[in-house]
Amino acid sequence: MDLAFIIEKTTLIVIIFLLSLVIAAYSTYFERKVAAWFQDRIGPDRAGPFGLLQPIADGVKMFMKEDFIPKHADKWLFIIGPGITIFVALIPSIIIPWGPPLEMFGRKIALQVTNFDFGILFIFGALSVGVYGIMIGGWASNNKYSLFGAVRASSQMISYELAMGLSAITIIMMTGSLDLNEIVAKQHGMNWNVFYQPVCFVIFFTCALAETNRAPFDLPECDSELIGGYHTEYSSMKLGLYLFSEYVSIFISSALIAVLFFGGFNFPGMDYFTGNTLAIIGLLVFFTKISFFIFVFMWIRWTLPRFRFDQLMHLGWKTLIPVSIVNLLITGLVIALYEGWFWSN
Amino acid sequence: MQSLTNRKKVVSDKPMTLMEKIYIPAIVGGMWITFKHLMRRGNTVKYPEQIRPFAPVYRGMHVLKRDEKGRENCTACGLCAVACPAEAITMTAAERKKGEEHLFREEKYAAVYEINMLRCIFCGLCEEACPKEAIFLTDRLVPTEFHRDEFIYGKDQLVELVDNRIDITKRQHTGKRTK
Amino acid sequence: MITDILTWILGGLTIGSALMVVLSNHPIRSVLFLVITFFFISGHYILLNAQFLAIVNIIVYAGAIMVLFLFVLMLLNLSAEGLPKSSRYLTLGSVIIGGLFFIVLIAALKDSLHFEALNPGSNSVGLVQNLGKTLFSKYIVPFEVSSILFISAMVGAVMLAKREKHIVE
């Protein structure tokens, strides 16, 4: 624990924190642009060149709005709700391996804030806790639409966590480790998990959509039924935090999908590079993958209609979970055959 | 009965086939449709820089005309107010004094003439009712305001200026009705 | 040294939030304090070098079971005024029973103070790999038996759900 180590980690944390916020802010801009493009429109183009300053304008607007707390709301829980949501959304970013190690100032700097040997479990822990912010906010608003949103969010998240966990277990079985670093290292070059586990990828992606409350699973906030869902009563930057945390979790989910299925920072032909060149290209490749998945998230949102709630539950419990269990069993069988002890015993 | 348009679709609630239950082909198809729209730009008009041409018969903000000598045409007869289906027009008549001949064309004129632009439905009946060719609808837009009382336009906003005449010929000289 | 201080702080916070579960006047707040208690307990696990247990405690208890509790309580929409007033005798009785149970607990745990404390640094059984190896070799029978218990519970739940459907028909 020398000083250099502390400085290194602090810088890394600050950079990743700011990066998540900036990417989330520009996701809001990008979402509006993508929505416009899909609908043959132009999208925001007034603030700055191509409307690039739009997120700043939005932020200023959010801060200037009246911060209103309803009279019958549970005041403290009402305030804590958005805070928990954004906190929990940002937490998993500490464990994602962003790129190959950089060499700088004579030190080898790992582009990962910290590494646990139970990495994936940590992310699932953060995901499972993520619903509290929505539930607390929705309940504390003392509004039936908010409550419906909160209840929907919680049941949806619990249902889809199972299938998500089962599909992640498949990847864990293939890698033999919970450590994200090892999962990435195993997918060296073009040896990505998605080529071995396409079904698993589809299930995981569907669950990621449901966990981030994105369309077609945006039932907790579906405007046509629940006004704004859990954030109906929220205004000003508290609302902003809720909206923002959605984009932060899209960013983190995209990063997670890239790590688990698309080899993280691995790219074909990476053996020709070494040292810092490799690190920088790796970083760029990783962020390209993340941007692509953020785009896919938006693409799906502006294509598919919203599920009905019973359809959502049917899909989660009667389709995704059985399919992922079967997938898990087949994977186990193949691993057993491949490794040979099935026959040698 | 035979369908006239040939666009009728018969709705059925037959159970989905296996292919439909997988959802994924349909999802991919839908995403392909949206993807095709990605590079297409529609008919966006970038408003302040680019103004869409008005139809020649467009009915916008009113103008109270002056004659060629710069005198107000309106004699406050009240026919426009009677014709108005939205009850948007009110006025107060006054008698022309000595020395005001250069201001008003006839002996009677409107001292107050108000149109409530929030009530007005821009039907153009006032224009048709007017015997003196005093009120016309133009292709100008009523600007937005912050308060309701700012939408009650008085003579200061309605009467055209002597040195800044409003052209109404375009609307008046198209179509069947000509004056 | 730093572990000791952290243990004391965490212990205090755990007991404090656990007390708030009992003392807070609204059921939803009780549940939220229970969630906080689980987080502090996970902190204890981490101090004992049992990271797997810590994270599973958060995923399973804080992330799933307590969400269900909260879910049910929100749907019930209990409020402080709506709760039935318990009689004074009932309160007195529950205090006595709870107190007696507390005394029994103290009596049972009194001797454990003389045990040698686990040294968190030296044993690494709580790490994922070691825990997995231990579970699947030394404790394989209890592990499988408990999984059978879970399956029977699941089957029971499915049966309950099914039976209700027949009545409706």
PDB file of C-alpha atoms in Angstrom, chain A residues 57-328:
ATOM      1  CA  ALA A  57     -28.724  21.860 -21.502  1.00  0.00           C
ATOM      2  CA  ASP A  58     -30.782  18.980 -20.130  1.00  0.00           C
ATOM      3  CA  GLY A  59     -28.736  18.922 -16.954  1.00  0.00           C
ATOM      4  CA  VAL A  60     -29.140  22.661 -16.431  1.00  0.00           C
ATOM      5  CA  LYS A  61     -32.858  22.343 -17.013  1.00  0.00           C
ATOM      6  CA  MET A  62     -33.103  19.490 -14.507  1.00  0.00           C
ATOM      7  CA  PHE A  63     -31.297  21.471 -11.832  1.00  0.00           C
ATOM      8  CA  MET A  64     -33.365  24.585 -12.394  1.00  0.00           C
ATOM      9  CA  LYS A  65     -36.686  22.799 -11.999  1.00  0.00           C
ATOM     10  CA  GLU A  66     -38.658  23.050  -8.792  1.00  0.00           C
ATOM     11  CA  ASP A  67     -37.737  20.266  -6.406  1.00  0.00           C
ATOM     12  CA  PHE A  68     -41.099  19.126  -5.173  1.00  0.00           C
ATOM     13  CA  ILE A  69     -41.842  16.643  -2.399  1.00  0.00           C
ATOM     14  CA  PRO A  70     -45.490  15.617  -2.136  1.00  0.00           C
ATOM     15  CA  LYS A  71     -47.162  16.339   1.180  1.00  0.00           C
ATOM     16  CA  HIS A  72     -48.047  12.760   2.012  1.00  0.00           C
ATOM     17  CA  ALA A  73     -44.768  11.292   0.854  1.00  0.00           C
ATOM     18  CA  ASP A  74     -42.368   9.643   3.259  1.00  0.00           C
ATOM     19  CA  LYS A  75     -39.847  12.439   3.067  1.00  0.00           C
ATOM     20  CA  TRP A  76     -36.586  10.668   3.898  1.00  0.00           C
ATOM     21  CA  LEU A  77     -37.254   7.571   1.860  1.00  0.00           C
ATOM     22  CA  PHE A  78     -38.394   9.815  -0.991  1.00  0.00           C
ATOM     23  CA  ILE A  79     -35.010  11.519  -0.942  1.00  0.00           C
ATOM     24  CA  ILE A  80     -32.957   8.355  -0.441  1.00  0.00           C
ATOM     25  CA  GLY A  81     -34.591   6.421  -3.310  1.00  0.00           C
ATOM     26  CA  PRO A  82     -32.865   8.066  -6.294  1.00  0.00           C
ATOM     27  CA  GLY A  83     -29.580   8.149  -4.397  1.00  0.00           C
ATOM     28  CA  ILE A  84     -29.606   4.396  -3.840  1.00  0.00           C
ATOM     29  CA  THR A  85     -30.504   3.799  -7.472  1.00  0.00           C
ATOM     30  CA  ILE A  86     -27.635   5.801  -8.935  1.00  0.00           C
ATOM     31  CA  PHE A  87     -25.165   4.476  -6.331  1.00  0.00           C
ATOM     32  CA  VAL A  88     -26.009   0.867  -7.039  1.00  0.00           C
ATOM     33  CA  ALA A  89     -25.970   1.492 -10.775  1.00  0.00           C
ATOM     34  CA  LEU A  90     -22.431   2.880 -10.597  1.00  0.00           C
ATOM     35  CA  ILE A  91     -20.999   0.256  -8.225  1.00  0.00           C
ATOM     36  CA  PRO A  92     -20.390  -2.638 -10.679  1.00  0.00           C
ATOM     37  CA  SER A  93     -18.049  -0.472 -12.766  1.00  0.00           C
ATOM     38  CA  ILE A  94     -15.260  -1.014 -10.230  1.00  0.00           C
ATOM     39  CA  ILE A  95     -14.857  -4.644 -11.178  1.00  0.00           C
ATOM     40  CA  ILE A  96     -15.053  -4.545 -14.962  1.00  0.00           C
ATOM     41  CA  PRO A  97     -11.659  -5.057 -16.636  1.00  0.00           C
ATOM     42  CA  TRP A  98     -11.516  -2.141 -19.047  1.00  0.00           C
ATOM     43  CA  GLY A  99      -8.387  -3.081 -20.925  1.00  0.00           C
ATOM     44  CA  PRO A 100      -5.020  -4.841 -20.919  1.00  0.00           C
ATOM     45  CA  PRO A 101      -2.576  -3.450 -18.334  1.00  0.00           C
ATOM     46  CA  LEU A 102      -0.923  -0.145 -19.170  1.00  0.00           C
ATOM     47  CA  GLU A 103       2.742   0.465 -18.477  1.00  0.00           C
ATOM     48  CA  MET A 104       3.276   3.953 -17.205  1.00  0.00           C
ATOM     49  CA  PHE A 105       5.869   5.604 -14.939  1.00  0.00           C
ATOM     50  CA  GLY A 106       7.619   2.253 -14.658  1.00  0.00           C
ATOM     51  CA  ARG A 107       4.540   0.626 -13.160  1.00  0.00           C
ATOM     52  CA  LYS A 108       2.151  -1.911 -14.542  1.00  0.00           C
ATOM     53  CA  ILE A 109      -1.275  -0.374 -14.146  1.00  0.00           C
ATOM     54  CA  ALA A 110      -4.199  -2.773 -14.333  1.00  0.00           C
ATOM     55  CA  LEU A 111      -7.197  -1.050 -15.892  1.00  0.00           C
ATOM     56  CA  GLN A 112      -9.547  -2.398 -13.266  1.00  0.00           C
ATOM     57  CA  VAL A 113     -10.212  -0.763  -9.936  1.00  0.00           C
ATOM     58  CA  THR A 114     -10.279  -3.951  -7.970  1.00  0.00           C
ATOM     59  CA  ASN A 115     -10.569  -7.626  -8.598  1.00  0.00           C
ATOM     60  CA  PHE A 116     -12.498 -10.116  -6.530  1.00  0.00           C
ATOM     61  CA  ASP A 117     -12.312 -13.825  -7.105  1.00  0.00           C
ATOM     62  CA  PHE A 118     -16.107 -13.805  -6.944  1.00  0.00           C
ATOM     63  CA  GLY A 119     -16.395 -11.053  -9.585  1.00  0.00           C
ATOM     64  CA  ILE A 120     -19.607 -12.119 -11.310  1.00  0.00           C
ATOM     65  CA  LEU A 121     -21.337 -12.687  -7.993  1.00  0.00           C
ATOM     66  CA  PHE A 122     -20.481  -9.136  -6.993  1.00  0.00           C
ATOM     67  CA  ILE A 123     -22.225  -7.828 -10.081  1.00  0.00           C
ATOM     68  CA  PHE A 124     -25.244  -9.991  -9.392  1.00  0.00           C
ATOM     69  CA  GLY A 125     -25.291  -8.728  -5.823  1.00  0.00           C
ATOM     70  CA  ALA A 126     -25.319  -5.145  -7.054  1.00  0.00           C
ATOM     71  CA  LEU A 127     -28.042  -5.975  -9.584  1.00  0.00           C
ATOM     72  CA  SER A 128     -30.243  -7.638  -7.014  1.00  0.00           C
ATOM     73  CA  VAL A 129     -29.910  -4.695  -4.644  1.00  0.00           C
ATOM     74  CA  GLY A 130     -30.611  -2.247  -7.474  1.00  0.00           C
ATOM     75  CA  VAL A 131     -34.349  -2.734  -7.201  1.00  0.00           C
ATOM     76  CA  TYR A 132     -34.461  -1.164  -3.731  1.00  0.00           C
ATOM     77  CA  GLY A 133     -34.004   2.365  -5.002  1.00  0.00           C
ATOM     78  CA  ILE A 134     -37.002   1.954  -7.302  1.00  0.00           C
ATOM     79  CA  MET A 135     -39.117   0.229  -4.663  1.00  0.00           C
ATOM     80  CA  ILE A 136     -38.337   2.771  -1.946  1.00  0.00           C
ATOM     81  CA  GLY A 137     -38.922   5.700  -4.273  1.00  0.00           C
ATOM     82  CA  GLY A 138     -42.124   4.248  -5.626  1.00  0.00           C
ATOM     83  CA  TRP A 139     -43.520   3.429  -2.227  1.00  0.00           C
ATOM     84  CA  ALA A 140     -42.461   6.667  -0.556  1.00  0.00           C
ATOM     85  CA  SER A 141     -44.247   8.730  -3.227  1.00  0.00           C
ATOM     86  CA  ASN A 142     -47.574   7.604  -1.748  1.00  0.00           C
ATOM     87  CA  ASN A 143     -49.146   7.397  -5.168  1.00  0.00           C
ATOM     88  CA  LYS A 144     -50.856   4.378  -6.638  1.00  0.00           C
ATOM     89  CA  TYR A 145     -49.077   4.625  -9.976  1.00  0.00           C
ATOM     90  CA  SER A 146     -45.715   4.864  -8.276  1.00  0.00           C
ATOM     91  CA  LEU A 147     -46.581   1.884  -6.117  1.00  0.00           C
ATOM     92  CA  PHE A 148     -47.624  -0.142  -9.147  1.00  0.00           C
ATOM     93  CA  GLY A 149     -44.376   0.771 -10.821  1.00  0.00           C
ATOM     94  CA  ALA A 150     -42.379  -0.267  -7.776  1.00  0.00           C
ATOM     95  CA  VAL A 151     -44.225  -3.564  -7.416  1.00  0.00           C
ATOM     96  CA  ARG A 152     -43.805  -4.334 -11.093  1.00  0.00           C
ATOM     97  CA  ALA A 153     -40.110  -3.485 -10.940  1.00  0.00           C
ATOM     98  CA  SER A 154     -39.499  -5.797  -8.027  1.00  0.00           C
ATOM     99  CA  SER A 155     -41.390  -8.782  -9.419  1.00  0.00           C
ATOM    100  CA  GLN A 156     -39.821  -8.304 -12.829  1.00  0.00           C
ATOM    101  CA  MET A 157     -36.306  -8.081 -11.449  1.00  0.00           C
ATOM    102  CA  ILE A 158     -36.659 -11.141  -9.241  1.00  0.00           C
ATOM    103  CA  SER A 159     -38.050 -13.162 -12.134  1.00  0.00           C
ATOM    104  CA  TYR A 160     -35.374 -12.226 -14.622  1.00  0.00           C
ATOM    105  CA  GLU A 161     -32.467 -12.469 -12.199  1.00  0.00           C
ATOM    106  CA  LEU A 162     -32.952 -16.245 -12.156  1.00  0.00           C
ATOM    107  CA  ALA A 163     -32.608 -16.741 -15.895  1.00  0.00           C
ATOM    108  CA  MET A 164     -29.749 -14.244 -15.985  1.00  0.00           C
ATOM    109  CA  GLY A 165     -27.935 -16.095 -13.211  1.00  0.00           C
ATOM    110  CA  LEU A 166     -28.451 -19.450 -14.910  1.00  0.00           C
ATOM    111  CA  SER A 167     -27.066 -18.195 -18.196  1.00  0.00           C
ATOM    112  CA  ALA A 168     -24.113 -16.620 -16.386  1.00  0.00           C
ATOM    113  CA  ILE A 169     -23.476 -19.956 -14.646  1.00  0.00           C
ATOM    114  CA  THR A 170     -23.107 -21.526 -18.091  1.00  0.00           C
ATOM    115  CA  ILE A 171     -20.310 -19.093 -18.839  1.00  0.00           C
ATOM    116  CA  ILE A 172     -18.788 -19.710 -15.421  1.00  0.00           C
ATOM    117  CA  MET A 173     -18.812 -23.442 -16.115  1.00  0.00           C
ATOM    118  CA  MET A 174     -17.035 -22.930 -19.422  1.00  0.00           C
ATOM    119  CA  THR A 175     -14.396 -20.747 -17.840  1.00  0.00           C
ATOM    120  CA  GLY A 176     -14.096 -22.503 -14.526  1.00  0.00           C
ATOM    121  CA  SER A 177     -13.837 -19.215 -12.663  1.00  0.00           C
ATOM    122  CA  LEU A 178     -15.976 -16.435 -11.248  1.00  0.00           C
ATOM    123  CA  ASP A 179     -13.161 -13.998 -11.877  1.00  0.00           C
ATOM    124  CA  LEU A 180     -13.944 -11.548 -14.695  1.00  0.00           C
ATOM    125  CA  ASN A 181     -10.253 -11.278 -15.566  1.00  0.00           C
ATOM    126  CA  GLU A 182     -10.025 -14.990 -16.178  1.00  0.00           C
ATOM    127  CA  ILE A 183     -13.261 -14.972 -18.173  1.00  0.00           C
ATOM    128  CA  VAL A 184     -11.755 -12.330 -20.426  1.00  0.00           C
ATOM    129  CA  ALA A 185      -8.399 -14.082 -20.627  1.00  0.00           C
ATOM    130  CA  LYS A 186     -10.104 -17.299 -21.702  1.00  0.00           C
ATOM    131  CA  GLN A 187     -11.611 -15.532 -24.737  1.00  0.00           C
ATOM    132  CA  HIS A 188      -8.248 -14.580 -26.171  1.00  0.00           C
ATOM    133  CA  GLY A 189      -8.315 -13.304 -29.743  1.00  0.00           C
ATOM    134  CA  MET A 190     -11.514 -14.312 -31.467  1.00  0.00           C
ATOM    135  CA  ASN A 191     -12.306 -17.170 -29.083  1.00  0.00           C
ATOM    136  CA  TRP A 192     -15.435 -15.437 -27.826  1.00  0.00           C
ATOM    137  CA  ASN A 193     -18.062 -17.142 -25.729  1.00  0.00           C
ATOM    138  CA  VAL A 194     -20.890 -16.023 -27.982  1.00  0.00           C
ATOM    139  CA  PHE A 195     -19.784 -18.498 -30.649  1.00  0.00           C
ATOM    140  CA  TYR A 196     -20.102 -21.361 -28.177  1.00  0.00           C
ATOM    141  CA  GLN A 197     -23.191 -20.111 -26.351  1.00  0.00           C
ATOM    142  CA  PRO A 198     -25.514 -18.181 -28.680  1.00  0.00           C
ATOM    143  CA  VAL A 199     -28.652 -19.313 -26.836  1.00  0.00           C
ATOM    144  CA  CYS A 200     -27.125 -18.279 -23.564  1.00  0.00           C
ATOM    145  CA  PHE A 201     -26.278 -14.887 -25.032  1.00  0.00           C
ATOM    146  CA  VAL A 202     -29.843 -14.314 -26.218  1.00  0.00           C
ATOM    147  CA  ILE A 203     -31.196 -15.207 -22.786  1.00  0.00           C
ATOM    148  CA  PHE A 204     -28.667 -13.023 -21.016  1.00  0.00           C
ATOM    149  CA  PHE A 205     -29.370 -10.098 -23.302  1.00  0.00           C
ATOM    150  CA  THR A 206     -33.117 -10.417 -22.830  1.00  0.00           C
ATOM    151  CA  CYS A 207     -32.656 -10.492 -19.068  1.00  0.00           C
ATOM    152  CA  ALA A 208     -30.335  -7.494 -19.238  1.00  0.00           C
ATOM    153  CA  LEU A 209     -33.096  -5.590 -21.011  1.00  0.00           C
ATOM    154  CA  ALA A 210     -35.508  -6.566 -18.269  1.00  0.00           C
ATOM    155  CA  GLU A 211     -33.070  -5.751 -15.475  1.00  0.00           C
ATOM    156  CA  THR A 212     -32.391  -2.276 -16.807  1.00  0.00           C
ATOM    157  CA  ASN A 213     -36.138  -1.647 -17.242  1.00  0.00           C
ATOM    158  CA  ARG A 214     -35.723  -0.994 -20.925  1.00  0.00           C
ATOM    159  CA  ALA A 215     -38.308  -1.499 -23.617  1.00  0.00           C
ATOM    160  CA  PRO A 216     -39.839  -3.954 -24.385  1.00  0.00           C
ATOM    161  CA  PHE A 217     -39.729  -4.639 -20.640  1.00  0.00           C
ATOM    162  CA  ASP A 218     -40.176  -1.089 -19.357  1.00  0.00           C
ATOM    163  CA  LEU A 219     -43.300  -1.956 -17.419  1.00  0.00           C
ATOM    164  CA  PRO A 220     -42.216  -0.266 -14.171  1.00  0.00           C
ATOM    165  CA  GLU A 221     -42.374   3.093 -15.880  1.00  0.00           C
ATOM    166  CA  CYS A 222     -44.676   2.423 -18.819  1.00  0.00           C
ATOM    167  CA  ASP A 223     -46.133   5.812 -19.580  1.00  0.00           C
ATOM    168  CA  SER A 224     -49.338   4.683 -21.218  1.00  0.00           C
ATOM    169  CA  GLU A 225     -50.507   2.797 -18.141  1.00  0.00           C
ATOM    170  CA  LEU A 226     -48.722   4.289 -15.156  1.00  0.00           C
ATOM    171  CA  ILE A 227     -47.974   7.884 -16.180  1.00  0.00           C
ATOM    172  CA  GLY A 228     -44.325   7.656 -15.165  1.00  0.00           C
ATOM    173  CA  GLY A 229     -44.359   4.545 -13.008  1.00  0.00           C
ATOM    174  CA  TYR A 230     -42.151   4.723  -9.953  1.00  0.00           C
ATOM    175  CA  HIS A 231     -40.938   8.243 -10.751  1.00  0.00           C
ATOM    176  CA  THR A 232     -44.361   9.794 -11.303  1.00  0.00           C
ATOM    177  CA  GLU A 233     -44.031  12.080  -8.281  1.00  0.00           C
ATOM    178  CA  TYR A 234     -40.393  12.967  -8.818  1.00  0.00           C
ATOM    179  CA  SER A 235     -39.163  16.229 -10.214  1.00  0.00           C
ATOM    180  CA  SER A 236     -35.949  18.164 -10.662  1.00  0.00           C
ATOM    181  CA  MET A 237     -32.631  16.362 -10.270  1.00  0.00           C
ATOM    182  CA  LYS A 238     -34.197  13.535  -8.252  1.00  0.00           C
ATOM    183  CA  LEU A 239     -36.043  12.565 -11.401  1.00  0.00           C
ATOM    184  CA  GLY A 240     -32.811  13.238 -13.238  1.00  0.00           C
ATOM    185  CA  LEU A 241     -30.970  10.720 -11.080  1.00  0.00           C
ATOM    186  CA  TYR A 242     -33.572   8.049 -11.826  1.00  0.00           C
ATOM    187  CA  LEU A 243     -33.382   8.679 -15.552  1.00  0.00           C
ATOM    188  CA  PHE A 244     -29.623   8.902 -15.393  1.00  0.00           C
ATOM    189  CA  SER A 245     -29.200   5.653 -13.498  1.00  0.00           C
ATOM    190  CA  GLU A 246     -31.098   3.883 -16.251  1.00  0.00           C
ATOM    191  CA  TYR A 247     -28.442   4.968 -18.714  1.00  0.00           C
ATOM    192  CA  VAL A 248     -25.621   4.154 -16.325  1.00  0.00           C
ATOM    193  CA  SER A 249     -26.976   0.647 -15.961  1.00  0.00           C
ATOM    194  CA  ILE A 250     -27.293   0.322 -19.723  1.00  0.00           C
ATOM    195  CA  PHE A 251     -23.623   1.248 -19.970  1.00  0.00           C
ATOM    196  CA  ILE A 252     -22.627  -1.253 -17.287  1.00  0.00           C
ATOM    197  CA  SER A 253     -24.823  -3.992 -18.775  1.00  0.00           C
ATOM    198  CA  SER A 254     -23.297  -3.423 -22.187  1.00  0.00           C
ATOM    199  CA  ALA A 255     -19.840  -3.654 -20.658  1.00  0.00           C
ATOM    200  CA  LEU A 256     -20.843  -6.857 -18.865  1.00  0.00           C
ATOM    201  CA  ILE A 257     -22.262  -8.398 -22.036  1.00  0.00           C
ATOM    202  CA  ALA A 258     -19.089  -7.466 -23.874  1.00  0.00           C
ATOM    203  CA  VAL A 259     -16.980  -9.052 -21.135  1.00  0.00           C
ATOM    204  CA  LEU A 260     -18.991 -12.239 -20.778  1.00  0.00           C
ATOM    205  CA  PHE A 261     -19.815 -12.985 -24.409  1.00  0.00           C
ATOM    206  CA  PHE A 262     -17.737 -10.823 -26.703  1.00  0.00           C
ATOM    207  CA  GLY A 263     -14.312 -11.208 -25.195  1.00  0.00           C
ATOM    208  CA  GLY A 264     -14.023  -7.869 -23.411  1.00  0.00           C
ATOM    209  CA  PHE A 265     -10.977  -6.114 -24.794  1.00  0.00           C
ATOM    210  CA  ASN A 266      -9.901  -9.119 -26.900  1.00  0.00           C
ATOM    211  CA  PHE A 267      -9.814  -8.699 -30.642  1.00  0.00           C
ATOM    212  CA  PRO A 268      -8.591 -10.884 -33.490  1.00  0.00           C
ATOM    213  CA  GLY A 269      -4.933 -10.401 -34.240  1.00  0.00           C
ATOM    214  CA  MET A 270      -4.101  -9.074 -30.779  1.00  0.00           C
ATOM    215  CA  ASP A 271      -0.932 -11.145 -30.611  1.00  0.00           C
ATOM    216  CA  TYR A 272       0.848  -8.770 -32.967  1.00  0.00           C
ATOM    217  CA  PHE A 273       0.733  -5.980 -30.419  1.00  0.00           C
ATOM    218  CA  THR A 274       2.381  -5.648 -27.055  1.00  0.00           C
ATOM    219  CA  GLY A 275       2.597  -3.236 -24.167  1.00  0.00           C
ATOM    220  CA  ASN A 276       0.883   0.110 -24.348  1.00  0.00           C
ATOM    221  CA  THR A 277      -0.168  -0.242 -27.995  1.00  0.00           C
ATOM    222  CA  LEU A 278      -2.085  -3.353 -27.060  1.00  0.00           C
ATOM    223  CA  ALA A 279      -3.597  -1.612 -24.053  1.00  0.00           C
ATOM    224  CA  ILE A 280      -4.821   1.372 -26.043  1.00  0.00           C
ATOM    225  CA  ILE A 281      -6.177  -0.686 -28.939  1.00  0.00           C
ATOM    226  CA  GLY A 282      -7.793  -3.018 -26.402  1.00  0.00           C
ATOM    227  CA  LEU A 283      -9.470  -0.100 -24.658  1.00  0.00           C
ATOM    228  CA  LEU A 284     -10.766   1.249 -27.960  1.00  0.00           C
ATOM    229  CA  VAL A 285     -12.032  -2.172 -28.988  1.00  0.00           C
ATOM    230  CA  PHE A 286     -13.789  -2.615 -25.661  1.00  0.00           C
ATOM    231  CA  PHE A 287     -15.470   0.766 -25.879  1.00  0.00           C
ATOM    232  CA  THR A 288     -16.506   0.089 -29.465  1.00  0.00           C
ATOM    233  CA  LYS A 289     -18.185  -3.093 -28.301  1.00  0.00           C
ATOM    234  CA  ILE A 290     -19.875  -1.257 -25.440  1.00  0.00           C
ATOM    235  CA  SER A 291     -21.126   1.479 -27.783  1.00  0.00           C
ATOM    236  CA  PHE A 292     -22.471  -1.128 -30.133  1.00  0.00           C
ATOM    237  CA  PHE A 293     -24.475  -2.764 -27.355  1.00  0.00           C
ATOM    238  CA  ILE A 294     -25.769   0.565 -26.122  1.00  0.00           C
ATOM    239  CA  PHE A 295     -26.931   1.137 -29.681  1.00  0.00           C
ATOM    240  CA  VAL A 296     -28.597  -2.286 -29.749  1.00  0.00           C
ATOM    241  CA  PHE A 297     -30.394  -1.468 -26.505  1.00  0.00           C
ATOM    242  CA  MET A 298     -31.782   1.648 -28.139  1.00  0.00           C
ATOM    243  CA  TRP A 299     -32.486  -0.103 -31.410  1.00  0.00           C
ATOM    244  CA  ILE A 300     -34.615  -2.656 -29.593  1.00  0.00           C
ATOM    245  CA  ARG A 301     -36.405   0.047 -27.645  1.00  0.00           C
ATOM    246  CA  TRP A 302     -37.477   1.867 -30.784  1.00  0.00           C
ATOM    247  CA  THR A 303     -38.468  -1.312 -32.586  1.00  0.00           C
ATOM    248  CA  LEU A 304     -40.408  -3.569 -30.267  1.00  0.00           C
ATOM    249  CA  PRO A 305     -43.710  -2.841 -28.559  1.00  0.00           C
ATOM    250  CA  ARG A 306     -44.030  -3.275 -24.808  1.00  0.00           C
ATOM    251  CA  PHE A 307     -44.889  -6.657 -23.358  1.00  0.00           C
ATOM    252  CA  ARG A 308     -48.006  -7.112 -21.313  1.00  0.00           C
ATOM    253  CA  PHE A 309     -47.241  -7.969 -17.710  1.00  0.00           C
ATOM    254  CA  ASP A 310     -48.528 -11.548 -17.865  1.00  0.00           C
ATOM    255  CA  GLN A 311     -46.584 -12.071 -21.098  1.00  0.00           C
ATOM    256  CA  LEU A 312     -43.507 -10.803 -19.307  1.00  0.00           C
ATOM    257  CA  MET A 313     -43.951 -13.307 -16.495  1.00  0.00           C
ATOM    258  CA  HIS A 314     -44.684 -16.126 -18.950  1.00  0.00           C
ATOM    259  CA  LEU A 315     -41.566 -15.318 -20.924  1.00  0.00           C
ATOM    260  CA  GLY A 316     -39.427 -15.154 -17.791  1.00  0.00           C
ATOM    261  CA  TRP A 317     -40.626 -18.205 -15.918  1.00  0.00           C
ATOM    262  CA  LYS A 318     -41.914 -20.513 -18.637  1.00  0.00           C
ATOM    263  CA  THR A 319     -39.481 -19.859 -21.457  1.00  0.00           C
ATOM    264  CA  LEU A 320     -36.213 -18.309 -20.397  1.00  0.00           C
ATOM    265  CA  ILE A 321     -35.634 -20.293 -17.199  1.00  0.00           C
ATOM    266  CA  PRO A 322     -36.376 -23.747 -18.697  1.00  0.00           C
ATOM    267  CA  VAL A 323     -34.338 -22.963 -21.791  1.00  0.00           C
ATOM    268  CA  SER A 324     -31.418 -21.744 -19.734  1.00  0.00           C
ATOM    269  CA  ILE A 325     -31.581 -24.841 -17.500  1.00  0.00           C
ATOM    270  CA  VAL A 326     -31.533 -27.100 -20.560  1.00  0.00           C
ATOM    271  CA  ASN A 327     -28.680 -25.066 -21.975  1.00  0.00           C
ATOM    272  CA  LEU A 328     -26.855 -25.430 -18.667  1.00  0.00           C
TER     273      LEU A 328
END
